[in-house]
XYZ file of C-alpha atoms in Angstrom:
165
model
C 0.000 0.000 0.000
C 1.621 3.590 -0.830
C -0.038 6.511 0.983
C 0.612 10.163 -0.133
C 2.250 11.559 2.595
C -0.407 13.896 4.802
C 1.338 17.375 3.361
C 0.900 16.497 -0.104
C -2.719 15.709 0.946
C -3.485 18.387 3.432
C -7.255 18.955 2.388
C -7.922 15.778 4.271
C -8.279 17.053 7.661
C -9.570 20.468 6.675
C -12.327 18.679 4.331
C -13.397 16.508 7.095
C -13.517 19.590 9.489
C -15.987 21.977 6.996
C -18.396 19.167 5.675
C -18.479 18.121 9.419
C -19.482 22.039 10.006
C -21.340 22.256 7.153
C -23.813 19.485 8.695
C -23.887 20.090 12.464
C -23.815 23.761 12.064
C -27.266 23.353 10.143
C -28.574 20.725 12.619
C -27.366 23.114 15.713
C -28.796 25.956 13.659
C -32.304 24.200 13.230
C -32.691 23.055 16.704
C -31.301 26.403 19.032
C -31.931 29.588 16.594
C -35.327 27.657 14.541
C -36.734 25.943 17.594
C -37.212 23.072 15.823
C -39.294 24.517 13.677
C -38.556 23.027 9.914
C -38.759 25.873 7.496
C -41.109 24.488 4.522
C -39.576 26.718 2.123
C -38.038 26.092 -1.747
C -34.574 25.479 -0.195
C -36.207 22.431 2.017
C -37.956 21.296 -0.563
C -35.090 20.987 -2.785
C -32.904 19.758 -0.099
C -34.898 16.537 0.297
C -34.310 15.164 -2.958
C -30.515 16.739 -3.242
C -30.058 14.290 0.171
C -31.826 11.237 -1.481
C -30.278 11.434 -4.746
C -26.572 12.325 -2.616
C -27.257 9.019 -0.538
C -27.796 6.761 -3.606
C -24.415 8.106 -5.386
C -22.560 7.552 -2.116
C -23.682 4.055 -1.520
C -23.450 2.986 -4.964
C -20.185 3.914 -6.121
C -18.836 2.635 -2.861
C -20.574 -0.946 -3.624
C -18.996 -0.146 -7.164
C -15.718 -0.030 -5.712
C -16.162 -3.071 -3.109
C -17.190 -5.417 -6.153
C -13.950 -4.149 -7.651
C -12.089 -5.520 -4.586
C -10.988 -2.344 -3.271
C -12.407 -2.766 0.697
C -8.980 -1.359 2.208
C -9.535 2.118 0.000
C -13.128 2.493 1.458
C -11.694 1.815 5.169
C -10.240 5.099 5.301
C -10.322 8.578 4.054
C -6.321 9.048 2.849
C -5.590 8.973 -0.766
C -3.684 5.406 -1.324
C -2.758 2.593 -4.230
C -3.094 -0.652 -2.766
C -1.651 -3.818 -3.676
C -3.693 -4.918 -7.090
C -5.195 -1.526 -7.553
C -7.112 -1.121 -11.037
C -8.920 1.865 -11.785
C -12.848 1.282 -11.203
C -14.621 1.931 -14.726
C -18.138 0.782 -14.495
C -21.619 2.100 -13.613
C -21.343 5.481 -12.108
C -17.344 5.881 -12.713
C -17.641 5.273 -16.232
C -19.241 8.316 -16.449
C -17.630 10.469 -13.804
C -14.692 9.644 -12.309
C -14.979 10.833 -8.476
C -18.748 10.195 -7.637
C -18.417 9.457 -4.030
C -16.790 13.053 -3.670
C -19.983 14.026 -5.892
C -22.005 12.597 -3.292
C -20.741 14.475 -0.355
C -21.193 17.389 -1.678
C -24.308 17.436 -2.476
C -24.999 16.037 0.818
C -23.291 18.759 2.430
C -24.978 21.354 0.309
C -28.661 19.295 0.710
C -28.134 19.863 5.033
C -28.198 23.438 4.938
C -31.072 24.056 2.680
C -33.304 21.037 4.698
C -32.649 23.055 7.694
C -32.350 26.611 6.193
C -29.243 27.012 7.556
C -27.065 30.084 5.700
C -24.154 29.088 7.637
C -24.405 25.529 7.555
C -24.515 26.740 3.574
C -21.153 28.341 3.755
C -19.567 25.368 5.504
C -20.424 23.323 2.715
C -19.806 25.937 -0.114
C -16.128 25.617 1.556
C -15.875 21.863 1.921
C -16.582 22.098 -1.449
C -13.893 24.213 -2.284
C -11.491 21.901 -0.352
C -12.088 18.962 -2.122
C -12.149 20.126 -5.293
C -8.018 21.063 -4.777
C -8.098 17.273 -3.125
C -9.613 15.651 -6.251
C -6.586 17.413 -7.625
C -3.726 15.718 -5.716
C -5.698 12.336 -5.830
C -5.949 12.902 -10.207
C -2.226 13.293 -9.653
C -1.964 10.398 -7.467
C -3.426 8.030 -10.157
C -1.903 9.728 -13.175
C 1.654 9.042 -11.479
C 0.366 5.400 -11.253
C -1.441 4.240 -14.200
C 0.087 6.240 -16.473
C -1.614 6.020 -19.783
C -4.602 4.602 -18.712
C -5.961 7.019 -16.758
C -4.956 9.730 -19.204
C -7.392 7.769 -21.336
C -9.850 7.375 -18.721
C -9.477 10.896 -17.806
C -10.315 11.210 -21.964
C -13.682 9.460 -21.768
C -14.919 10.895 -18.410
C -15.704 13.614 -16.541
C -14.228 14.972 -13.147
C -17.870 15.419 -11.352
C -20.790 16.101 -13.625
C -21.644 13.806 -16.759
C -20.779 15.820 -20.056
C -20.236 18.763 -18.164
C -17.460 19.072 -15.633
């Protein structure tokens, strides 16, 4: 197993840190400032189906990546090659190429606007931020180690959003 060191991949900790703001900042938000009193608004009503759809990206490109083999890379959050590693090319990554990342975010994002939270909002607008200059490193991570391959993957696919981005 090769690990990038923690200082090449220093939007670990600070990603973990914002999307875990980004989440109990809304919750804290909805229960002391809103009483507990949900906010049926456009923002909650798009937030419920942002969550849904978020939860069904997460768990099925990380059952996309266990049929693959790859247990150890779901185990923890640090960008790794492991022993055997092949790049994961069907269902949802044959389209995109990071679609658990995908799925936070639009987790993230789908907390504030459930519980109208504007901070909450800017937490995850940051997280955001964060992980996009991880996806970076990890790109470069994979690059370094297939080589060719994922130059061509990187060809057919897109980073987050089919045919877009």
């Amino acid at each position: 197993m090769t690990r990038i060191p923690l200082m090449k991949d220093w939007g670990y900790i600070p990603y973990l840190v914002f999307a875990s703001a980004a989440i109990l900042v809304s919750i804290m938000d909805f229960v002391l400032l809103q009483h507990l009193q949900l906010q049926i608004s456009i923002f909650f009503l798009l937030g419920i189906p942002l969550l849904v759809f978020a939860l069904y990206i997460r768990v099925r490109a990380r059952i996309e990546v266990r049929r693959a083999g790859f247990e150890k890379l779901l185990s923890t959050g640090r960008l790794q090659i492991v022993k055997d590693h092949k790049l994961v090319k069907d269902g949802l990554y044959k389209h995109i190429r990071h679609p658990i990342y995908l799925g936070e975010m639009i987790r993230n994002v789908a907390f504030s606007l459930i519980f109208s939270s504007l901070i909450g909002f800017i937490f995850a607008v940051i997280s955001i931020v964060v992980l996009l200059f991880r996806i970076k490193v990890e790109e470069k991570m994979l690059d370094d180690h297939f080589g060719e391959e994922y130059e061509e993957y990187r060809k057919k696919t897109k980073k987050l959003i089919p045919y877009i981005y």
